[in-house]
mmCIF file of C-alpha atoms in Angstrom:
data_model
loop_
_atom_site.group_PDB
_atom_site.id
_atom_site.type_symbol
_atom_site.label_atom_id
_atom_site.label_comp_id
_atom_site.label_asym_id
_atom_site.label_seq_id
_atom_site.Cartn_x
_atom_site.Cartn_y
_atom_site.Cartn_z
ATOM 1 C CA MET H 299 62.201 -134.484 -70.932
ATOM 2 C CA PHE H 300 65.027 -136.023 -68.910
ATOM 3 C CA ILE H 301 67.754 -133.863 -67.392
ATOM 4 C CA TYR H 302 70.964 -134.420 -65.445
ATOM 5 C CA LEU H 303 71.048 -133.226 -61.839
ATOM 6 C CA ASN H 304 73.940 -133.947 -59.461
ATOM 7 C CA GLY H 305 74.799 -137.335 -60.898
ATOM 8 C CA ASP H 306 71.294 -138.567 -61.682
ATOM 9 C CA ILE H 307 69.141 -138.600 -64.811
ATOM 10 C CA VAL H 308 65.670 -137.453 -63.751
ATOM 11 C CA LYS H 309 62.454 -136.203 -65.290
ATOM 12 C CA ASP H 310 62.519 -132.433 -65.475
ATOM 13 C CA LYS H 311 59.286 -132.120 -63.452
ATOM 14 C CA GLU H 312 60.736 -134.281 -60.686
ATOM 15 C CA ALA H 313 63.993 -132.337 -60.271
ATOM 16 C CA ALA H 314 64.502 -130.483 -56.977
ATOM 17 C CA ILE H 315 67.086 -127.910 -55.886
ATOM 18 C CA SER H 316 67.437 -126.503 -52.374
ATOM 19 C CA PRO H 317 65.840 -123.082 -51.795
ATOM 20 C CA PHE H 318 69.107 -122.217 -50.022
ATOM 21 C CA ASP H 319 71.204 -122.877 -53.123
ATOM 22 C CA TYR H 320 73.539 -119.909 -53.600
ATOM 23 C CA GLY H 321 72.617 -119.876 -57.285
ATOM 24 C CA TYR H 322 69.083 -118.978 -56.240
ATOM 25 C CA LEU H 323 69.888 -116.778 -53.242
ATOM 26 C CA TYR H 324 72.737 -114.752 -54.755
ATOM 27 C CA GLY H 325 73.077 -115.738 -58.410
ATOM 28 C CA ILE H 326 76.444 -117.380 -57.803
ATOM 29 C CA GLY H 327 76.822 -119.720 -60.717
ATOM 30 C CA PHE H 328 78.039 -120.110 -64.278
ATOM 31 C CA PHE H 329 76.802 -121.848 -67.375
ATOM 32 C CA GLU H 330 77.822 -122.887 -70.869
ATOM 33 C CA SER H 331 75.513 -123.440 -73.826
ATOM 34 C CA PHE H 332 76.699 -125.594 -76.701
ATOM 35 C CA ARG H 333 75.276 -127.304 -79.738
ATOM 36 C CA ILE H 334 75.239 -131.007 -80.606
ATOM 37 C CA TYR H 335 75.664 -131.950 -84.260
ATOM 38 C CA ASP H 336 74.773 -135.581 -84.954
ATOM 39 C CA GLY H 337 75.926 -136.490 -81.441
ATOM 40 C CA HIS H 338 79.075 -134.330 -81.521
ATOM 41 C CA PRO H 339 79.379 -131.419 -79.032
ATOM 42 C CA PHE H 340 81.078 -128.713 -81.092
ATOM 43 C CA LEU H 341 84.025 -126.998 -79.337
ATOM 44 C CA LEU H 342 83.213 -128.748 -76.054
ATOM 45 C CA ASP H 343 86.819 -128.491 -74.806
ATOM 46 C CA ASP H 344 86.754 -124.705 -75.191
ATOM 47 C CA HIS H 345 83.438 -124.393 -73.352
ATOM 48 C CA LEU H 346 84.699 -126.527 -70.473
ATOM 49 C CA ASP H 347 87.987 -124.638 -70.264
ATOM 50 C CA ARG H 348 86.156 -121.316 -69.870
ATOM 51 C CA LEU H 349 83.753 -122.787 -67.307
ATOM 52 C CA ASN H 350 86.567 -124.361 -65.285
ATOM 53 C CA LYS H 351 88.395 -121.026 -65.114
ATOM 54 C CA ALA H 352 85.245 -119.279 -63.892
ATOM 55 C CA LEU H 353 84.643 -121.937 -61.230
ATOM 56 C CA GLN H 354 88.223 -121.634 -60.040
ATOM 57 C CA GLU H 355 87.964 -117.850 -59.740
ATOM 58 C CA VAL H 356 85.080 -118.029 -57.236
ATOM 59 C CA HIS H 357 86.348 -121.190 -55.486
ATOM 60 C CA ILE H 358 83.611 -123.584 -56.585
ATOM 61 C CA ASN H 359 85.138 -127.033 -56.171
ATOM 62 C CA GLN H 360 84.243 -128.624 -59.485
ATOM 63 C CA ARG H 361 86.158 -129.249 -62.701
ATOM 64 C CA PHE H 362 84.974 -130.853 -65.924
ATOM 65 C CA THR H 363 86.816 -132.966 -68.478
ATOM 66 C CA ARG H 364 85.798 -133.890 -71.998
ATOM 67 C CA ALA H 365 85.272 -137.508 -70.930
ATOM 68 C CA SER H 366 83.069 -136.690 -67.930
ATOM 69 C CA MET H 367 80.919 -134.257 -69.890
ATOM 70 C CA GLN H 368 80.667 -136.470 -72.953
ATOM 71 C CA SER H 369 79.343 -139.275 -70.752
ATOM 72 C CA ILE H 370 76.556 -137.000 -69.478
ATOM 73 C CA ILE H 371 75.757 -135.805 -73.007
ATOM 74 C CA GLU H 372 75.526 -139.352 -74.366
ATOM 75 C CA ARG H 373 73.227 -140.404 -71.531
ATOM 76 C CA LEU H 374 70.909 -137.463 -72.149
ATOM 77 C CA LEU H 375 70.884 -137.917 -75.914
ATOM 78 C CA ASN H 376 70.027 -141.600 -75.523
ATOM 79 C CA VAL H 377 67.312 -141.256 -72.897
ATOM 80 C CA ASN H 378 65.664 -138.339 -74.727
ATOM 81 C CA GLY H 379 66.068 -139.859 -78.185
ATOM 82 C CA TRP H 380 67.865 -136.817 -79.614
ATOM 83 C CA GLN H 381 70.517 -136.619 -82.316
ATOM 84 C CA HIS H 382 70.802 -132.876 -82.867
ATOM 85 C CA ALA H 383 70.310 -130.685 -79.803
ATOM 86 C CA SER H 384 71.484 -127.792 -77.696
ATOM 87 C CA PHE H 385 72.517 -128.218 -74.075
ATOM 88 C CA ARG H 386 73.110 -125.921 -71.137
ATOM 89 C CA LEU H 387 75.546 -126.968 -68.424
ATOM 90 C CA SER H 388 74.892 -124.935 -65.292
ATOM 91 C CA VAL H 389 76.941 -124.993 -62.084
ATOM 92 C CA THR H 390 76.000 -123.053 -58.963
ATOM 93 C CA ALA H 391 77.747 -122.711 -55.609
ATOM 94 C CA GLY H 392 75.266 -125.142 -54.059
ATOM 95 C CA LYS H 393 73.413 -125.190 -50.755
ATOM 96 C CA GLY H 394 74.633 -122.931 -47.990
ATOM 97 C CA GLU H 395 73.551 -120.848 -45.045
ATOM 98 C CA PRO H 396 71.180 -118.008 -46.032
ATOM 99 C CA ALA H 397 73.928 -115.418 -45.610
ATOM 100 C CA LEU H 398 76.683 -114.606 -48.062
ATOM 101 C CA ARG H 399 79.987 -116.205 -47.139
ATOM 102 C CA THR H 400 83.438 -116.259 -48.661
ATOM 103 C CA LEU H 401 84.553 -119.848 -48.087
ATOM 104 C CA ALA H 402 85.162 -122.344 -50.878
ATOM 105 C CA PHE H 403 82.019 -124.058 -52.169
ATOM 106 C CA GLU H 404 82.527 -127.798 -51.844
ATOM 107 C CA GLU H 405 79.146 -129.191 -52.972
ATOM 108 C CA PRO H 406 78.021 -127.372 -56.106
ATOM 109 C CA THR H 407 74.767 -128.024 -57.915
ATOM 110 C CA ILE H 408 75.321 -129.384 -61.422
ATOM 111 C CA LEU H 409 72.457 -129.244 -63.894
ATOM 112 C CA VAL H 410 72.461 -130.209 -67.574
ATOM 113 C CA TYR H 411 69.384 -129.829 -69.703
ATOM 114 C CA GLY H 412 68.616 -129.198 -73.344
ATOM 115 C CA GLY H 413 66.251 -129.587 -76.218
ATOM 116 C CA PRO H 414 66.164 -131.118 -79.686
ATOM 117 C CA LEU H 415 67.085 -129.092 -82.768
ATOM 118 C CA PRO H 416 66.504 -129.743 -86.459
ATOM 119 C CA GLU H 417 69.459 -130.723 -88.592
ATOM 120 C CA ALA H 418 71.777 -127.740 -88.889
ATOM 121 C CA PRO H 419 71.286 -125.514 -91.939
ATOM 122 C CA MET H 420 73.802 -125.598 -94.762
ATOM 123 C CA GLU H 421 72.963 -122.044 -95.803
ATOM 124 C CA LEU H 422 73.787 -118.902 -93.868
ATOM 125 C CA GLN H 423 70.882 -117.426 -91.886
ATOM 126 C CA GLU H 424 70.220 -113.730 -91.281
ATOM 127 C CA LYS H 425 68.345 -111.431 -88.913
ATOM 128 C CA LYS H 426 67.761 -107.809 -87.991
ATOM 129 C CA ALA H 427 69.502 -105.886 -85.226
ATOM 130 C CA SER H 428 68.848 -102.703 -83.294
ATOM 131 C CA VAL H 429 71.134 -100.560 -81.144
ATOM 132 C CA LEU H 430 70.070 -100.551 -77.493
ATOM 133 C CA THR H 431 69.692 -97.481 -75.315
ATOM 134 C CA ILE H 432 70.602 -99.491 -72.212
ATOM 135 C CA ARG H 433 74.385 -99.783 -71.937
ATOM 136 C CA ARG H 434 76.424 -102.923 -71.380
ATOM 137 C CA ASN H 435 77.249 -103.171 -67.710
ATOM 138 C CA SER H 436 80.787 -103.776 -66.522
ATOM 139 C CA PRO H 437 81.864 -107.340 -65.651
ATOM 140 C CA GLU H 438 81.453 -108.500 -62.047
ATOM 141 C CA GLY H 439 85.141 -109.364 -61.780
ATOM 142 C CA SER H 440 88.332 -109.090 -63.818
ATOM 143 C CA GLU H 441 86.589 -110.379 -66.940
ATOM 144 C CA ARG H 442 83.101 -111.358 -67.985
ATOM 145 C CA TRP H 443 82.228 -114.998 -67.441
ATOM 146 C CA LYS H 444 78.997 -116.624 -68.583
ATOM 147 C CA SER H 445 77.412 -116.117 -65.181
ATOM 148 C CA HIS H 446 73.893 -116.202 -63.791
ATOM 149 C CA HIS H 447 73.981 -112.398 -63.440
ATOM 150 C CA PHE H 448 71.745 -111.790 -66.459
ATOM 151 C CA LEU H 449 69.632 -108.790 -65.439
ATOM 152 C CA ASN H 450 71.406 -106.494 -67.918
ATOM 153 C CA ASN H 451 70.569 -108.934 -70.723
ATOM 154 C CA LEU H 452 66.960 -109.292 -69.567
ATOM 155 C CA LEU H 453 66.419 -105.531 -69.525
ATOM 156 C CA ALA H 454 67.882 -105.377 -73.025
ATOM 157 C CA LYS H 455 65.540 -108.144 -74.227
ATOM 158 C CA GLN H 456 62.601 -106.249 -72.782
ATOM 159 C CA GLU H 457 63.729 -103.061 -74.535
ATOM 160 C CA ILE H 458 63.870 -104.802 -77.914
ATOM 161 C CA GLY H 459 60.592 -106.656 -77.323
ATOM 162 C CA ASN H 460 61.049 -108.853 -80.407
ATOM 163 C CA PRO H 461 62.884 -112.205 -80.155
ATOM 164 C CA ALA H 462 63.642 -112.094 -83.886
ATOM 165 C CA VAL H 463 65.749 -108.928 -83.467
ATOM 166 C CA GLU H 464 69.188 -108.920 -81.849
ATOM 167 C CA GLY H 465 69.951 -105.955 -79.612
ATOM 168 C CA ILE H 466 73.408 -104.395 -79.858
ATOM 169 C CA PHE H 467 74.955 -103.048 -76.662
ATOM 170 C CA LEU H 468 77.257 -100.048 -76.527
ATOM 171 C CA ASP H 469 79.588 -99.760 -73.549
ATOM 172 C CA GLN H 470 79.456 -96.859 -71.103
ATOM 173 C CA PHE H 471 81.691 -94.786 -73.415
ATOM 174 C CA GLY H 472 79.573 -95.392 -76.511
ATOM 175 C CA HIS H 473 81.802 -98.027 -78.104
ATOM 176 C CA VAL H 474 80.231 -101.002 -79.855
ATOM 177 C CA ALA H 475 80.247 -103.941 -77.412
ATOM 178 C CA GLU H 476 78.183 -107.050 -78.223
ATOM 179 C CA GLY H 477 74.723 -108.424 -78.832
ATOM 180 C CA ILE H 478 72.352 -109.458 -76.068
ATOM 181 C CA THR H 479 73.321 -113.105 -76.616
ATOM 182 C CA SER H 480 75.983 -112.796 -79.294
ATOM 183 C CA ASN H 481 79.286 -111.293 -80.306
ATOM 184 C CA ILE H 482 79.401 -108.762 -83.140
ATOM 185 C CA PHE H 483 81.706 -108.630 -86.161
ATOM 186 C CA TRP H 484 81.773 -106.469 -89.241
ATOM 187 C CA VAL H 485 83.723 -106.268 -92.478
ATOM 188 C CA LYS H 486 85.161 -103.296 -94.310
ATOM 189 C CA GLY H 487 87.812 -103.384 -97.004
ATOM 190 C CA ASN H 488 88.499 -107.121 -96.575
ATOM 191 C CA THR H 489 89.243 -106.624 -92.874
ATOM 192 C CA VAL H 490 87.143 -108.184 -90.129
ATOM 193 C CA TYR H 491 86.575 -105.974 -87.091
ATOM 194 C CA THR H 492 85.297 -106.928 -83.646
ATOM 195 C CA PRO H 493 85.228 -105.206 -80.220
ATOM 196 C CA SER H 494 87.934 -106.052 -77.711
ATOM 197 C CA VAL H 495 87.154 -107.790 -74.446
ATOM 198 C CA ASP H 496 88.047 -104.626 -72.517
ATOM 199 C CA THR H 497 84.697 -103.186 -73.647
ATOM 200 C CA GLY H 498 83.201 -105.612 -71.122
ATOM 201 C CA ILE H 499 82.021 -108.263 -73.565
ATOM 202 C CA LEU H 500 81.892 -112.003 -73.076
ATOM 203 C CA ASN H 501 84.790 -113.647 -74.883
ATOM 204 C CA GLY H 502 82.437 -115.986 -76.708
ATOM 205 C CA ILE H 503 83.562 -119.456 -77.720
ATOM 206 C CA THR H 504 82.300 -118.988 -81.281
ATOM 207 C CA ARG H 505 83.947 -115.545 -81.274
ATOM 208 C CA GLN H 506 87.270 -117.185 -80.443
ATOM 209 C CA TYR H 507 86.677 -119.818 -83.111
ATOM 210 C CA VAL H 508 86.031 -117.155 -85.779
ATOM 211 C CA LEU H 509 89.180 -115.241 -84.798
ATOM 212 C CA SER H 510 91.185 -118.458 -85.043
ATOM 213 C CA LEU H 511 89.551 -119.294 -88.378
ATOM 214 C CA CYS H 512 90.405 -115.859 -89.776
ATOM 215 C CA GLU H 513 94.036 -116.364 -88.785
ATOM 216 C CA LYS H 514 94.136 -119.776 -90.484
ATOM 217 C CA ARG H 515 92.495 -118.409 -93.664
ATOM 218 C CA GLY H 516 94.722 -115.336 -93.862
ATOM 219 C CA ILE H 517 91.859 -112.883 -93.240
ATOM 220 C CA THR H 518 93.003 -109.647 -91.629
ATOM 221 C CA VAL H 519 91.395 -108.957 -88.229
ATOM 222 C CA GLU H 520 91.399 -105.818 -86.122
ATOM 223 C CA ILE H 521 90.253 -105.898 -82.484
ATOM 224 C CA GLY H 522 89.666 -102.712 -80.535
ATOM 225 C CA ARG H 523 87.253 -100.028 -79.347
ATOM 226 C CA TYR H 524 85.029 -98.666 -82.087
ATOM 227 C CA PRO H 525 82.322 -96.004 -82.278
ATOM 228 C CA LEU H 526 78.868 -96.907 -83.548
ATOM 229 C CA SER H 527 79.654 -95.112 -86.809
ATOM 230 C CA ALA H 528 82.298 -97.747 -87.612
ATOM 231 C CA LEU H 529 79.656 -100.469 -87.409
ATOM 232 C CA LEU H 530 77.098 -98.553 -89.468
ATOM 233 C CA GLU H 531 79.673 -97.867 -92.201
ATOM 234 C CA ALA H 532 80.475 -101.580 -92.562
ATOM 235 C CA GLU H 533 80.190 -103.552 -95.783
ATOM 236 C CA GLU H 534 79.028 -106.687 -93.924
ATOM 237 C CA ILE H 535 77.877 -107.371 -90.360
ATOM 238 C CA PHE H 536 77.477 -110.744 -88.681
ATOM 239 C CA MET H 537 76.969 -112.134 -85.190
ATOM 240 C CA THR H 538 78.175 -115.315 -83.524
ATOM 241 C CA ASN H 539 76.498 -117.517 -80.935
ATOM 242 C CA SER H 540 77.129 -121.145 -79.995
ATOM 243 C CA VAL H 541 73.571 -122.196 -80.853
ATOM 244 C CA GLN H 542 72.744 -119.735 -83.660
ATOM 245 C CA GLU H 543 76.210 -120.248 -85.198
ATOM 246 C CA ILE H 544 77.370 -117.482 -87.584
ATOM 247 C CA THR H 545 74.399 -115.324 -88.604
ATOM 248 C CA GLY H 546 74.390 -112.456 -91.088
ATOM 249 C CA ILE H 547 72.861 -109.113 -90.113
ATOM 250 C CA HIS H 548 70.831 -107.578 -92.944
ATOM 251 C CA GLU H 549 69.489 -104.498 -91.155
ATOM 252 C CA VAL H 550 70.433 -102.260 -88.232
ATOM 253 C CA ASP H 551 67.767 -99.692 -87.356
ATOM 254 C CA GLY H 552 66.734 -99.197 -90.970
ATOM 255 C CA SER H 553 70.238 -99.319 -92.497
ATOM 256 C CA SER H 554 70.641 -102.234 -94.921
ATOM 257 C CA PHE H 555 73.546 -104.691 -95.127
ATOM 258 C CA PRO H 556 74.184 -107.831 -97.214
ATOM 259 C CA GLY H 557 73.248 -110.244 -94.411
ATOM 260 C CA LYS H 558 73.301 -113.782 -95.764
ATOM 261 C CA ALA H 559 74.768 -112.519 -99.035
ATOM 262 C CA GLY H 560 77.952 -111.187 -97.387
ATOM 263 C CA GLN H 561 81.039 -112.586 -99.109
ATOM 264 C CA ILE H 562 83.393 -112.950 -96.135
ATOM 265 C CA THR H 563 80.512 -113.923 -93.832
ATOM 266 C CA ASN H 564 79.682 -116.784 -96.207
ATOM 267 C CA GLU H 565 83.317 -117.844 -96.436
ATOM 268 C CA LEU H 566 83.544 -118.118 -92.649
ATOM 269 C CA PHE H 567 80.224 -119.936 -92.427
ATOM 270 C CA LYS H 568 81.322 -122.442 -95.067
ATOM 271 C CA HIS H 569 84.302 -123.429 -92.944
ATOM 272 C CA TYR H 570 82.095 -123.500 -89.851
ATOM 273 C CA THR H 571 79.862 -126.120 -91.503
ATOM 274 C CA GLN H 572 82.943 -128.213 -92.270
ATOM 275 C CA ASP H 573 84.169 -128.083 -88.677
ATOM 276 C CA ARG H 574 81.004 -128.339 -86.583
ATOM 277 C CA ASN H 575 80.665 -132.143 -86.739
ATOM 278 C CA GLU H 576 84.205 -132.903 -85.629
ATOM 279 C CA LEU H 577 86.116 -130.162 -83.773
ATOM 280 C CA TRP H 578 86.526 -130.383 -79.993
ATOM 281 C CA THR H 579 88.532 -127.169 -79.804
ATOM 282 C CA ARG H 580 89.195 -124.230 -82.131
ATOM 283 C CA ASN H 581 92.861 -125.238 -82.024
ATOM 284 C CA GLY H 582 92.113 -128.790 -83.171
#
């Protein structure tokens, strides 16, 4: 497999990063994962906007545009012979002295790698979920970015122990927060509910797309802090993730839900399938 590293396309086994990279020493870095549909990077502008804001907050001197990122994507798709794929764009603070400093980071490490995917499904998928005992930690700063600080997620994955099951975090007060690698939504009485970002969740790109889609389709949405009972009393539950798309939840700890048969979940997924090959931004 070929990857992109600091301006070059290299074989993955030949890539080298300094042992003094602040991404390795201190976990200072951010990433975005996005899906490629027949060569098109769905919602790329939104992913780059979130990444650029995160980089600015910690003074990493790097900004991305659609054109610059699309050039990298096209090069990687061509050299690897892929048409449908997922990619991860990762940016760390780069090489520095082995002691934490507060200056701006002028030479970040930029890594883009991915893998091929089958053609995207036209039917809604579903999976099980389970409520975690480990609580969602608070964000490192004013809001949660998609950072390299992933220990909370790793501990949650280890608690679940099954990659086919999505773990659901509660926040420190017992409110529903998010999945290990997803945002959570549920439906009751023709209203879509989802936790607010002040529960400490990542403001996912697909989450933002679904909220925008609901507004366009006239679907009522409520965003707030909700107890676990609100989730378990739902008529439909679904999760969102930039690679797994919109996925129905058919079971939570033994309680059954419609999953891929959910009416509103299917309506949203139908529009997702119509948008995923052409939209650059949820506002497009």
